[in-house]
mmCIF file of C-alpha atoms in Angstrom:
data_model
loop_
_atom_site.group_PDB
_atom_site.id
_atom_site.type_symbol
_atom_site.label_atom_id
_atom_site.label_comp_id
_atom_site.label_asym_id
_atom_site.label_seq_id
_atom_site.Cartn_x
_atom_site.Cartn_y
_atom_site.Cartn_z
ATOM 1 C CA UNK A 28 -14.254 15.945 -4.895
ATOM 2 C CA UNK A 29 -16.332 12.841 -6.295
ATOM 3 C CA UNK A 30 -17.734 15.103 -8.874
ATOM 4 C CA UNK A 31 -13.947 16.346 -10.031
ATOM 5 C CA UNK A 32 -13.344 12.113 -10.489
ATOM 6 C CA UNK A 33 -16.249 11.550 -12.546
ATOM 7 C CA UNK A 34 -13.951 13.250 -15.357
ATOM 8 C CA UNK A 35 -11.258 10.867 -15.279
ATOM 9 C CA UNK A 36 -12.879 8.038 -16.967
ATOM 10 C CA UNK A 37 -14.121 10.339 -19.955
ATOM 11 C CA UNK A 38 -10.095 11.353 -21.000
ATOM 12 C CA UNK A 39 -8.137 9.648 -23.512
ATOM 13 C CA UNK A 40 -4.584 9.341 -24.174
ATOM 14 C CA UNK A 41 -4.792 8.593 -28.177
ATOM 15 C CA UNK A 42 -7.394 11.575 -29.253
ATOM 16 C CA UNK A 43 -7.875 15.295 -27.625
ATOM 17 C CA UNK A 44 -11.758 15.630 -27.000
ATOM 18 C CA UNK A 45 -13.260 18.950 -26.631
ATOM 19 C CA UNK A 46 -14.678 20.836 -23.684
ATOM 20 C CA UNK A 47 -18.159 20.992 -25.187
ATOM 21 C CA UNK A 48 -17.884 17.095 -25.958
ATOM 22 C CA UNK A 49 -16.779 16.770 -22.084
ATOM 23 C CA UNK A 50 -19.193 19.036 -20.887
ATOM 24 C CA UNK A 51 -22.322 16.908 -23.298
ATOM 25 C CA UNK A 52 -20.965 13.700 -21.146
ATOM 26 C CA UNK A 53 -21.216 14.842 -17.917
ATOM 27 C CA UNK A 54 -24.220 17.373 -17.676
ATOM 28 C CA UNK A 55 -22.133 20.075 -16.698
ATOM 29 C CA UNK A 56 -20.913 23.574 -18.215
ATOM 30 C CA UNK A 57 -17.495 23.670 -20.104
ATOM 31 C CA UNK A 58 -16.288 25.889 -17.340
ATOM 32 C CA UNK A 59 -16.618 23.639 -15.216
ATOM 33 C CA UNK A 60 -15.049 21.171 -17.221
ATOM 34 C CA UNK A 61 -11.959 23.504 -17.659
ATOM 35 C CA UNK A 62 -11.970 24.229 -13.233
ATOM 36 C CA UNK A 63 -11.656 20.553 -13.004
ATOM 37 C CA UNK A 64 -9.181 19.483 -15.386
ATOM 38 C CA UNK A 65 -7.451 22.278 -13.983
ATOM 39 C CA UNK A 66 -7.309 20.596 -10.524
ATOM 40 C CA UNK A 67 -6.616 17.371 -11.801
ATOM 41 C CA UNK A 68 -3.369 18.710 -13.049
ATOM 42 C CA UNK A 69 -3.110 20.143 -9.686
ATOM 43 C CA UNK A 70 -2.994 16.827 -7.887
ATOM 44 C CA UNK A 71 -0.691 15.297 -10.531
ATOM 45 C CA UNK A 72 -2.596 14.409 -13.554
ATOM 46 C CA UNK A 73 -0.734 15.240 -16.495
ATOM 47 C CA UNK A 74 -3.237 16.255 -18.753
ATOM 48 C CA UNK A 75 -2.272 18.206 -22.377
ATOM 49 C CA UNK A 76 -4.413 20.908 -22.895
ATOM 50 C CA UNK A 77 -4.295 22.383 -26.490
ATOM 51 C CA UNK A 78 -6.553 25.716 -27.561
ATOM 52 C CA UNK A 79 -8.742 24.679 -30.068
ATOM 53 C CA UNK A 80 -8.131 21.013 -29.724
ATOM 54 C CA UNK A 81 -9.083 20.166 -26.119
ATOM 55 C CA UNK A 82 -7.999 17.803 -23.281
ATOM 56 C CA UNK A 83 -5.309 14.630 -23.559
ATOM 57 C CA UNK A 84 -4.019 12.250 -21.120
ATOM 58 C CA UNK A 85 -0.247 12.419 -21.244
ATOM 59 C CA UNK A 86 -0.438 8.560 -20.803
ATOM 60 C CA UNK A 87 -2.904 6.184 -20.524
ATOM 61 C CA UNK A 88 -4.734 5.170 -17.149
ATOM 62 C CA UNK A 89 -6.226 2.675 -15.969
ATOM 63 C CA UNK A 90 -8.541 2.386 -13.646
ATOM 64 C CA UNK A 91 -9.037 -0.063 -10.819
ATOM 65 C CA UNK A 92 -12.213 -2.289 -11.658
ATOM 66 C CA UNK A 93 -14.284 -3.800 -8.756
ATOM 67 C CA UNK A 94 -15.592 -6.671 -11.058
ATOM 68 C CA UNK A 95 -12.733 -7.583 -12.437
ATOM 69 C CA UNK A 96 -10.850 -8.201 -9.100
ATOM 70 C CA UNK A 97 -13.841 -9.251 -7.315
ATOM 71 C CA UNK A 98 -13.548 -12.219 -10.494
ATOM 72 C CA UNK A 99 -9.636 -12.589 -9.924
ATOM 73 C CA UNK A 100 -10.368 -13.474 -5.758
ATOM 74 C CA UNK A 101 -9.273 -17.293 -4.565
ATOM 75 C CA UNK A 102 -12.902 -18.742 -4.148
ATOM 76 C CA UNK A 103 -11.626 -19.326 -0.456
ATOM 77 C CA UNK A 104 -11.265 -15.465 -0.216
ATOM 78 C CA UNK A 105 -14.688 -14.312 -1.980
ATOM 79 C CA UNK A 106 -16.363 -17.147 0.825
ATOM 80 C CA UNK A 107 -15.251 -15.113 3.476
ATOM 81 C CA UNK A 108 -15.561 -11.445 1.678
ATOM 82 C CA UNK A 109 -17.837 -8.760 3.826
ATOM 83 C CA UNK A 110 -17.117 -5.972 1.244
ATOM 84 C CA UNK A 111 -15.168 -5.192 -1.948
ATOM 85 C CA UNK A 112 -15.460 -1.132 -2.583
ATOM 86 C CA UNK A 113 -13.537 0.916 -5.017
ATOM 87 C CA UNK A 114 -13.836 4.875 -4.081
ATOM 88 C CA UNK A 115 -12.627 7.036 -6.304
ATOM 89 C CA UNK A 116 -10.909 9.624 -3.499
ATOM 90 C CA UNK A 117 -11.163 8.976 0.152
ATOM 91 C CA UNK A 118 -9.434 9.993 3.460
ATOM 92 C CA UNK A 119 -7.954 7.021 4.413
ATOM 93 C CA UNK A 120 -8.539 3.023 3.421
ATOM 94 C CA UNK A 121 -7.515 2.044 6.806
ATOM 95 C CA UNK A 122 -10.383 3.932 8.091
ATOM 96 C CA UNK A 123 -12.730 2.804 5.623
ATOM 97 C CA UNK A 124 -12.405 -0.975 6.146
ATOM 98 C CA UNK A 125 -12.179 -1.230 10.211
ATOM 99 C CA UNK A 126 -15.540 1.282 9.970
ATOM 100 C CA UNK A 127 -17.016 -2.042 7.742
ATOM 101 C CA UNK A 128 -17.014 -3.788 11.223
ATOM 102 C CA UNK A 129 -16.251 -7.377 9.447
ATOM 103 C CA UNK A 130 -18.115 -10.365 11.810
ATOM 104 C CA UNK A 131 -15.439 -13.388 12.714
ATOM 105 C CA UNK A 132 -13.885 -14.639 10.411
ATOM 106 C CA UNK A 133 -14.808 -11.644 7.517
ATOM 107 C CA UNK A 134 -12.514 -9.607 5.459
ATOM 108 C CA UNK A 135 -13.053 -6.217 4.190
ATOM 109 C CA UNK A 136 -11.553 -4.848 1.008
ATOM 110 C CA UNK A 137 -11.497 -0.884 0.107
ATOM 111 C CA UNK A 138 -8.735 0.472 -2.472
ATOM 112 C CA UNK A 139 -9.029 4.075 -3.947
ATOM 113 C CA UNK A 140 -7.826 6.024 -6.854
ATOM 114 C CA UNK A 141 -6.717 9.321 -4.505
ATOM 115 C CA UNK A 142 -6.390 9.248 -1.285
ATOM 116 C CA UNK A 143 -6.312 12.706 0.626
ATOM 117 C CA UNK A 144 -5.045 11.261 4.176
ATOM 118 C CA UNK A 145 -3.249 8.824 3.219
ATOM 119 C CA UNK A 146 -0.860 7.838 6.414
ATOM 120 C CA UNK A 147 2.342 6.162 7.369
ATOM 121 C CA UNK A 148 4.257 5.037 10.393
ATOM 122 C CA UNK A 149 4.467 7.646 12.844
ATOM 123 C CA UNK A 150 1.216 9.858 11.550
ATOM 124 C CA UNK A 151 3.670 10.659 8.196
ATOM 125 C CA UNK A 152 1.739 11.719 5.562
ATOM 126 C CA UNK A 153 1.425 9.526 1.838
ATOM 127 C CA UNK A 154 -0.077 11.141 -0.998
ATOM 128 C CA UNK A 155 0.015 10.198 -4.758
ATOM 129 C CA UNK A 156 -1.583 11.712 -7.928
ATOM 130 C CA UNK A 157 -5.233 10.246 -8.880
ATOM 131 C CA UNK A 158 -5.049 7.004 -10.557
ATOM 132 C CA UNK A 159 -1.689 6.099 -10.318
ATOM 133 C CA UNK A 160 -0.009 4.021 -7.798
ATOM 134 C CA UNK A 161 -2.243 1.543 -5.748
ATOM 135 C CA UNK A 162 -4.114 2.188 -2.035
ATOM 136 C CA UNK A 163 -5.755 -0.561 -0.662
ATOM 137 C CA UNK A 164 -6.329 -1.694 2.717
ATOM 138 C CA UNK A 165 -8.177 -4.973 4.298
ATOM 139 C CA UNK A 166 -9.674 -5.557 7.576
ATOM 140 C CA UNK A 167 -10.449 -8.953 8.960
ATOM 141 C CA UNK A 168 -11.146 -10.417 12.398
ATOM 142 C CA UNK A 169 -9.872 -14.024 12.840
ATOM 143 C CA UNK A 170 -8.872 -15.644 15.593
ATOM 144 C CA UNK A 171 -5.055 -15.140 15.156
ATOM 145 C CA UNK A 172 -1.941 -15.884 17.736
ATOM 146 C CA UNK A 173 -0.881 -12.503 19.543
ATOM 147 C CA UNK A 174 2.244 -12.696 17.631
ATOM 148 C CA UNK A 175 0.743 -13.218 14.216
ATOM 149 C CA UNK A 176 -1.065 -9.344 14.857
ATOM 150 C CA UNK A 177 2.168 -7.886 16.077
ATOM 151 C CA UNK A 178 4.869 -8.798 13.874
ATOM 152 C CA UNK A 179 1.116 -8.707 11.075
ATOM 153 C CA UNK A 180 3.459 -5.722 8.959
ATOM 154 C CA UNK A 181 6.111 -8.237 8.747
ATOM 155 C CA UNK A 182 3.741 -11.082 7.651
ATOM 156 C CA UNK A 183 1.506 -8.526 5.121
ATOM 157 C CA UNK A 184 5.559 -7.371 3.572
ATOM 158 C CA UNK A 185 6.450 -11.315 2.704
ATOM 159 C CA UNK A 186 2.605 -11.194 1.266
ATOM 160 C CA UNK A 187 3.178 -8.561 -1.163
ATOM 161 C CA UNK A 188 6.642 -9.656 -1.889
ATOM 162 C CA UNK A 189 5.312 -12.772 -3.234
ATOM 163 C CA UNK A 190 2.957 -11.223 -5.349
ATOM 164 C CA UNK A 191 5.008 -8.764 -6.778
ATOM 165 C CA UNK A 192 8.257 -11.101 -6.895
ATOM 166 C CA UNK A 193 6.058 -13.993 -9.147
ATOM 167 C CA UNK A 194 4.153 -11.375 -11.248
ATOM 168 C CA UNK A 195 6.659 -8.938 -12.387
ATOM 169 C CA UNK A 196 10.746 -10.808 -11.215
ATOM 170 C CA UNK A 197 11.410 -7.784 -9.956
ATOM 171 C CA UNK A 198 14.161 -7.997 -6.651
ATOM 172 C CA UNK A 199 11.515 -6.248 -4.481
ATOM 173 C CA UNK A 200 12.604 -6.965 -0.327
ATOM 174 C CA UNK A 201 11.954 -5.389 3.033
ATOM 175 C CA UNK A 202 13.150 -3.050 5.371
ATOM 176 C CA UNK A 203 11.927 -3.545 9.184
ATOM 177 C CA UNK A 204 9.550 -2.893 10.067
ATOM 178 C CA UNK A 205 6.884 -2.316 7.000
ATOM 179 C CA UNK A 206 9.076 -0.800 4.252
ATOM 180 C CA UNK A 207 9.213 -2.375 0.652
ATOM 181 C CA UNK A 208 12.561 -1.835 -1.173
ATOM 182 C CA UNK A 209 14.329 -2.130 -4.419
ATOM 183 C CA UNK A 210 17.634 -1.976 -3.882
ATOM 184 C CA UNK A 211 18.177 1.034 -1.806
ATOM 185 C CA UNK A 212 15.022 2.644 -2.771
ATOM 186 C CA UNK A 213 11.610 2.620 -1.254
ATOM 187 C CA UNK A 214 8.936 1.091 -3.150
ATOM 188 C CA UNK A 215 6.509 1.044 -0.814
ATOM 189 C CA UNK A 216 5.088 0.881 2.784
ATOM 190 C CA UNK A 217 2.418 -0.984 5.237
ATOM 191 C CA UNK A 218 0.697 0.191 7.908
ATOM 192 C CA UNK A 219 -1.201 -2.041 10.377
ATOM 193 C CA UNK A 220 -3.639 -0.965 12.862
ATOM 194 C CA UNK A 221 -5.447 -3.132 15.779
ATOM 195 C CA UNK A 222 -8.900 -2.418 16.992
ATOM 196 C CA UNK A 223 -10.298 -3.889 20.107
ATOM 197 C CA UNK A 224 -8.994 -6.414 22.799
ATOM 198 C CA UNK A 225 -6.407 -8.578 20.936
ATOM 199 C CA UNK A 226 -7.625 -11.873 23.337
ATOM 200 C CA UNK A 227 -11.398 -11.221 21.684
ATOM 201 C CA UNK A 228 -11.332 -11.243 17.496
ATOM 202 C CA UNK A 229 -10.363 -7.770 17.545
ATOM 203 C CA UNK A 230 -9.977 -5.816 14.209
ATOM 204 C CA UNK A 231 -6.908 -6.130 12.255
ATOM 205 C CA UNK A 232 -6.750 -3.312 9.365
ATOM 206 C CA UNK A 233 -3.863 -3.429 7.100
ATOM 207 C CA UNK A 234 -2.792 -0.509 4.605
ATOM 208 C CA UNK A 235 -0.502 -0.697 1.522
ATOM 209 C CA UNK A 236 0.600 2.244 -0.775
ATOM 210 C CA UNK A 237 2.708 1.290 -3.366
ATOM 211 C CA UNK A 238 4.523 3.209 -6.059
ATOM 212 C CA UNK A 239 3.501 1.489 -9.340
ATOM 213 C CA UNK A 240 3.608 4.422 -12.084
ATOM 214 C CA UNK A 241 5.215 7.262 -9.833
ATOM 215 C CA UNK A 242 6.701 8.715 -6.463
ATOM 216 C CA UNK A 243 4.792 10.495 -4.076
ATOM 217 C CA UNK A 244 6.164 13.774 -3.709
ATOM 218 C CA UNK A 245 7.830 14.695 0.048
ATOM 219 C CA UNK A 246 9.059 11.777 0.471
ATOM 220 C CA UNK A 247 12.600 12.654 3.136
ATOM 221 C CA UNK A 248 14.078 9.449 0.972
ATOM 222 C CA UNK A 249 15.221 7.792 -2.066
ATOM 223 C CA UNK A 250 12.240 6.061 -3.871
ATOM 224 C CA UNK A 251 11.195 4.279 -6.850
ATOM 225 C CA UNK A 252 8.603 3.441 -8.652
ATOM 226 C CA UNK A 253 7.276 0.019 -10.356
ATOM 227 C CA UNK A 254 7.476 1.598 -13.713
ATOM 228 C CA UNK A 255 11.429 2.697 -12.918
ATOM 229 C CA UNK A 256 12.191 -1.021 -13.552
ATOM 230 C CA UNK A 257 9.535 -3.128 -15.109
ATOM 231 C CA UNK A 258 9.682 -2.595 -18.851
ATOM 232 C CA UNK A 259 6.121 -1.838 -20.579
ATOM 233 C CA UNK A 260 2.549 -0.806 -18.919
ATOM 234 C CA UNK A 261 1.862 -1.685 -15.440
ATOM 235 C CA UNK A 262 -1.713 -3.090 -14.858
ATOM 236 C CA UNK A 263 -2.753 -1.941 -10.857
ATOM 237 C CA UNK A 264 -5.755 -4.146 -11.112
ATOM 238 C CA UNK A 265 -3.686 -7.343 -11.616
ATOM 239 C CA UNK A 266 -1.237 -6.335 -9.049
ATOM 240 C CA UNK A 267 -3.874 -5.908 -6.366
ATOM 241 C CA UNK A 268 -5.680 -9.277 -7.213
ATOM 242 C CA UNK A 269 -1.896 -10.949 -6.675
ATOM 243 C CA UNK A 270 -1.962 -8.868 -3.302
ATOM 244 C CA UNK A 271 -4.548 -9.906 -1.665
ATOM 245 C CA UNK A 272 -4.961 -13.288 -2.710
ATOM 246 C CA UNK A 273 -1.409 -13.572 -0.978
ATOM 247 C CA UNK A 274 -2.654 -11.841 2.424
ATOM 248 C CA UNK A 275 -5.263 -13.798 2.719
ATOM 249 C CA UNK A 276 -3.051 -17.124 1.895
ATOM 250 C CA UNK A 277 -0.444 -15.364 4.779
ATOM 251 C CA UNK A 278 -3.438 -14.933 7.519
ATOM 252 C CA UNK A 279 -4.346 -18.282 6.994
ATOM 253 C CA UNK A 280 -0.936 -19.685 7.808
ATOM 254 C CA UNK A 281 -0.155 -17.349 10.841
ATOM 255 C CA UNK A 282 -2.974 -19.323 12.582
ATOM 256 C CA UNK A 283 -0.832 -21.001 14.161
ATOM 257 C CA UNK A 284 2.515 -20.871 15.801
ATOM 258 C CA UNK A 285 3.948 -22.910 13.474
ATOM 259 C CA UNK A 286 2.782 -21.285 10.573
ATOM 260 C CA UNK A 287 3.998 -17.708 12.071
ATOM 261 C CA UNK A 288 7.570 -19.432 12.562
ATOM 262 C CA UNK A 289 7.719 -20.368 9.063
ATOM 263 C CA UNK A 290 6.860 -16.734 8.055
ATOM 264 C CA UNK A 291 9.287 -14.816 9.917
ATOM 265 C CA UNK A 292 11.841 -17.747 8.527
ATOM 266 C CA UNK A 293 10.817 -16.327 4.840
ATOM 267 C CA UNK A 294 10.938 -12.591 5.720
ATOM 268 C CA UNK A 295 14.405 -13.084 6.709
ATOM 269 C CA UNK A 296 15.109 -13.915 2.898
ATOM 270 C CA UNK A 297 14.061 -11.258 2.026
ATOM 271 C CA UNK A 298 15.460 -8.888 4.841
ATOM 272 C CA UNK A 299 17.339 -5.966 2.902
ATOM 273 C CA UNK A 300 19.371 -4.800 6.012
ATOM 274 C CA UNK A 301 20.632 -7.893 8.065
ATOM 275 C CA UNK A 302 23.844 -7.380 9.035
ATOM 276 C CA UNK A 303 24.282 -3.794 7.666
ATOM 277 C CA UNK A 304 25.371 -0.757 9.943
ATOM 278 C CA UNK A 305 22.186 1.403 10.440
ATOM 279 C CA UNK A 306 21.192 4.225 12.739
ATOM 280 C CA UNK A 307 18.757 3.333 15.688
ATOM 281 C CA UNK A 308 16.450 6.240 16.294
ATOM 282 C CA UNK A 309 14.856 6.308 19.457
ATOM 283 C CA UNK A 310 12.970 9.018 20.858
ATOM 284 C CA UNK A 311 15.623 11.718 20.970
ATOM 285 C CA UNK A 312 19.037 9.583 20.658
ATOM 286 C CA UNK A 313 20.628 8.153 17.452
ATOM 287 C CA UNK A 314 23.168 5.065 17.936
ATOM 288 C CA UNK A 315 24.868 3.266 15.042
ATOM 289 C CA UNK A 316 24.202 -0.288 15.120
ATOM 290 C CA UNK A 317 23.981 -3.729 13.099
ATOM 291 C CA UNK A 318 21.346 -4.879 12.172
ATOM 292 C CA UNK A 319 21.127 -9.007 12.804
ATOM 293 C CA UNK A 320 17.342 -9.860 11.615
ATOM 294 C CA UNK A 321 14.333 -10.615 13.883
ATOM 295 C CA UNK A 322 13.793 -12.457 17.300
ATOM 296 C CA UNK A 323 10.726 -15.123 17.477
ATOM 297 C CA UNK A 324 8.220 -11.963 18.299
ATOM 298 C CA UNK A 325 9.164 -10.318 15.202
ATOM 299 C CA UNK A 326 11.332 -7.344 17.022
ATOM 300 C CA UNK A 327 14.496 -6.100 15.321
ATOM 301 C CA UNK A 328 17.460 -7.794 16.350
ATOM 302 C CA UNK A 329 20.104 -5.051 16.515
ATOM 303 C CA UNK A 330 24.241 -5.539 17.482
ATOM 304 C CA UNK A 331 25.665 -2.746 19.156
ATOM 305 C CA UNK A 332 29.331 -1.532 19.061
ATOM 306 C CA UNK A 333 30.465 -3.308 22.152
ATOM 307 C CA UNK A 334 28.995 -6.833 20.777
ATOM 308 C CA UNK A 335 25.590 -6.945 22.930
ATOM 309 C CA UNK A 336 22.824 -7.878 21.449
ATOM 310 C CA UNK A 337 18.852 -6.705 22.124
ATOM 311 C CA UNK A 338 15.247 -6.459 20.208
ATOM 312 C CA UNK A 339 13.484 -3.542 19.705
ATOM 313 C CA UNK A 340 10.250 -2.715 18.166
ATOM 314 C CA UNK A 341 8.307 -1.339 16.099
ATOM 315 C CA UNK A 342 6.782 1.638 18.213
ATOM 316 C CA UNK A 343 10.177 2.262 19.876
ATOM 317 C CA UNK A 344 12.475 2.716 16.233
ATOM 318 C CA UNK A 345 13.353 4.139 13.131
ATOM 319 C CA UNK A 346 15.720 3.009 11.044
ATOM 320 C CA UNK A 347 17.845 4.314 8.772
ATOM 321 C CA UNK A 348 21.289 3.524 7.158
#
């Protein structure tokens, strides 16, 4: 597969090139060329081919650029960096990072172009075509408040909220527990994972795919894209330096209690379903119920017909509306 990706780079959206030309570039024959832009287009690429003529991006990409965000890092990040990678397709970035093993007080960085494994709440599955939308995950190990690491998909969705509220306007909110919306659309999603005792620096790995050119296909929702409502090109490397410059300003806050009061506050500004009827899924029953925001923990806060009032969370729920 990392051979296929060593294409990308070489196509242009402003000239065909030819598969001999191709070919010359990478030390390779020109049917090979032609088997790989072949599955490029498989996995989403929209590439013009034209007898005669050659190979075209349909639109221009660009490509995420370790330098360049490793330059646009808070100095108080880059101090505390362990690893900054760029992979061009990988299983999963969650799995990357927490396989970094960051010491104490370290953050690991990994964001790919394709992402083959790419995973949700629940085990769903989230794939996107190469080059596209943005995949990036961090791992760190600090020594955080138990309820900073479970409500930490709350406090990594008013993170990238901030970022992509101050660099684009754009209304984005969130859905409990780790959805990003516009309007009543998914944008995005965050998964968090936890390895090793919580009491003892464990391992705190947190996942972000967000739709910035295009929608993953099997999706069982509505979604949108970045590029559905932000006028003009879309630069992914900008967007992920904004990112993660904001988690790392958000973990430093939720270091204490008082800083993970004042976050939960904030993601209840942002809150897209408080005090909207939604359905309560839980294991194999469905009950209608309004939503009321989030307890001090975090949980869902959840009204039900006959006026009583209990949290839920995370691993128990799904909901929709």
């Amino acid at each position: 597969m990392k051979s296929l990706f060593r294409l990308l780079p070489l196509l242009r959206h402003d000239q065909f090139q030819s598969g001999t030309a191709l070919a010359d570039s990478l030390g390779v024959t020109r049917p090979t060329v032609a088997a790989w832009v072949t599955q490029m287009r498989e996995l989403g690429v929209d590439i013009h081919v034209v007898k005669g003529r050659g190979y075209r991006l349909a639109e221009p990409i660009s490509l995420l650029d370790r330098e360049r965000i490793f330059a646009g890092l808070s100095a108080s990040l880059r101090s505390v960096l362990h690893v900054l990678d760029i992979q061009t397709d990988l299983d999963s970035t969650n799995r990357w990072v927490m396989e970094q093993k960051p010491a104490p007080g370290q953050w690991s960085i990994c964001a790919a172009e394709y992402q083959y494994q790419g995973r949700g709440r629940r085990g769903r599955v989230w794939r996107s075509p190469p080059a596209s939308n943005l995949m990036v995950s961090i791992a760190l190990r600090a020594d955080l408040p138990s309820r900073a690491l479970y409500a930490a998909s709350l406090v990594a969705g008013v993170a990238t909220v901030r970022a992509l509220r101050s660099q684009l306007s754009v209304p984005v909110a969130l859905k409990w527990p780790n959805d990003l919306y516009i309007e009543d659309a998914k944008l995005g999603g965050i998964l968090c994972e936890l390895q090793g005792n919580p009491q003892d620096h464990p391992v705190l790995a947190i996942g972000l795919g967000l739709n910035v050119s295009c929608k993953p296909d099997g999706l069982d929702q509505p979604a949108v894209a970045l590029a559905d409502v932000v006028p003009g090109s879309l630069d992914r490397n900008t967007l992920l330096i904004a990112i993660v410059n904001q988690l790392y300003d958000v973990f430093v806050q939720v270091q204490t209690d008082r800083g993970v009061n004042e976050l939960l506050e904030e993601w209840g500004q942002y809150d897209c379903i408080r005090n909207r009827t939604v359905r309560l899924l839980r294991a194999q029953r469905t009950e209608t119920v309004v939503a009321r925001g989030v307890d001090d923990a975090g949980q869902l806060v959840v009204e039900s017909a006959d006026g009583e009032r209990f949290s839920v969370n995370g691993g128990e729920v799904s909901v929709r509306w």
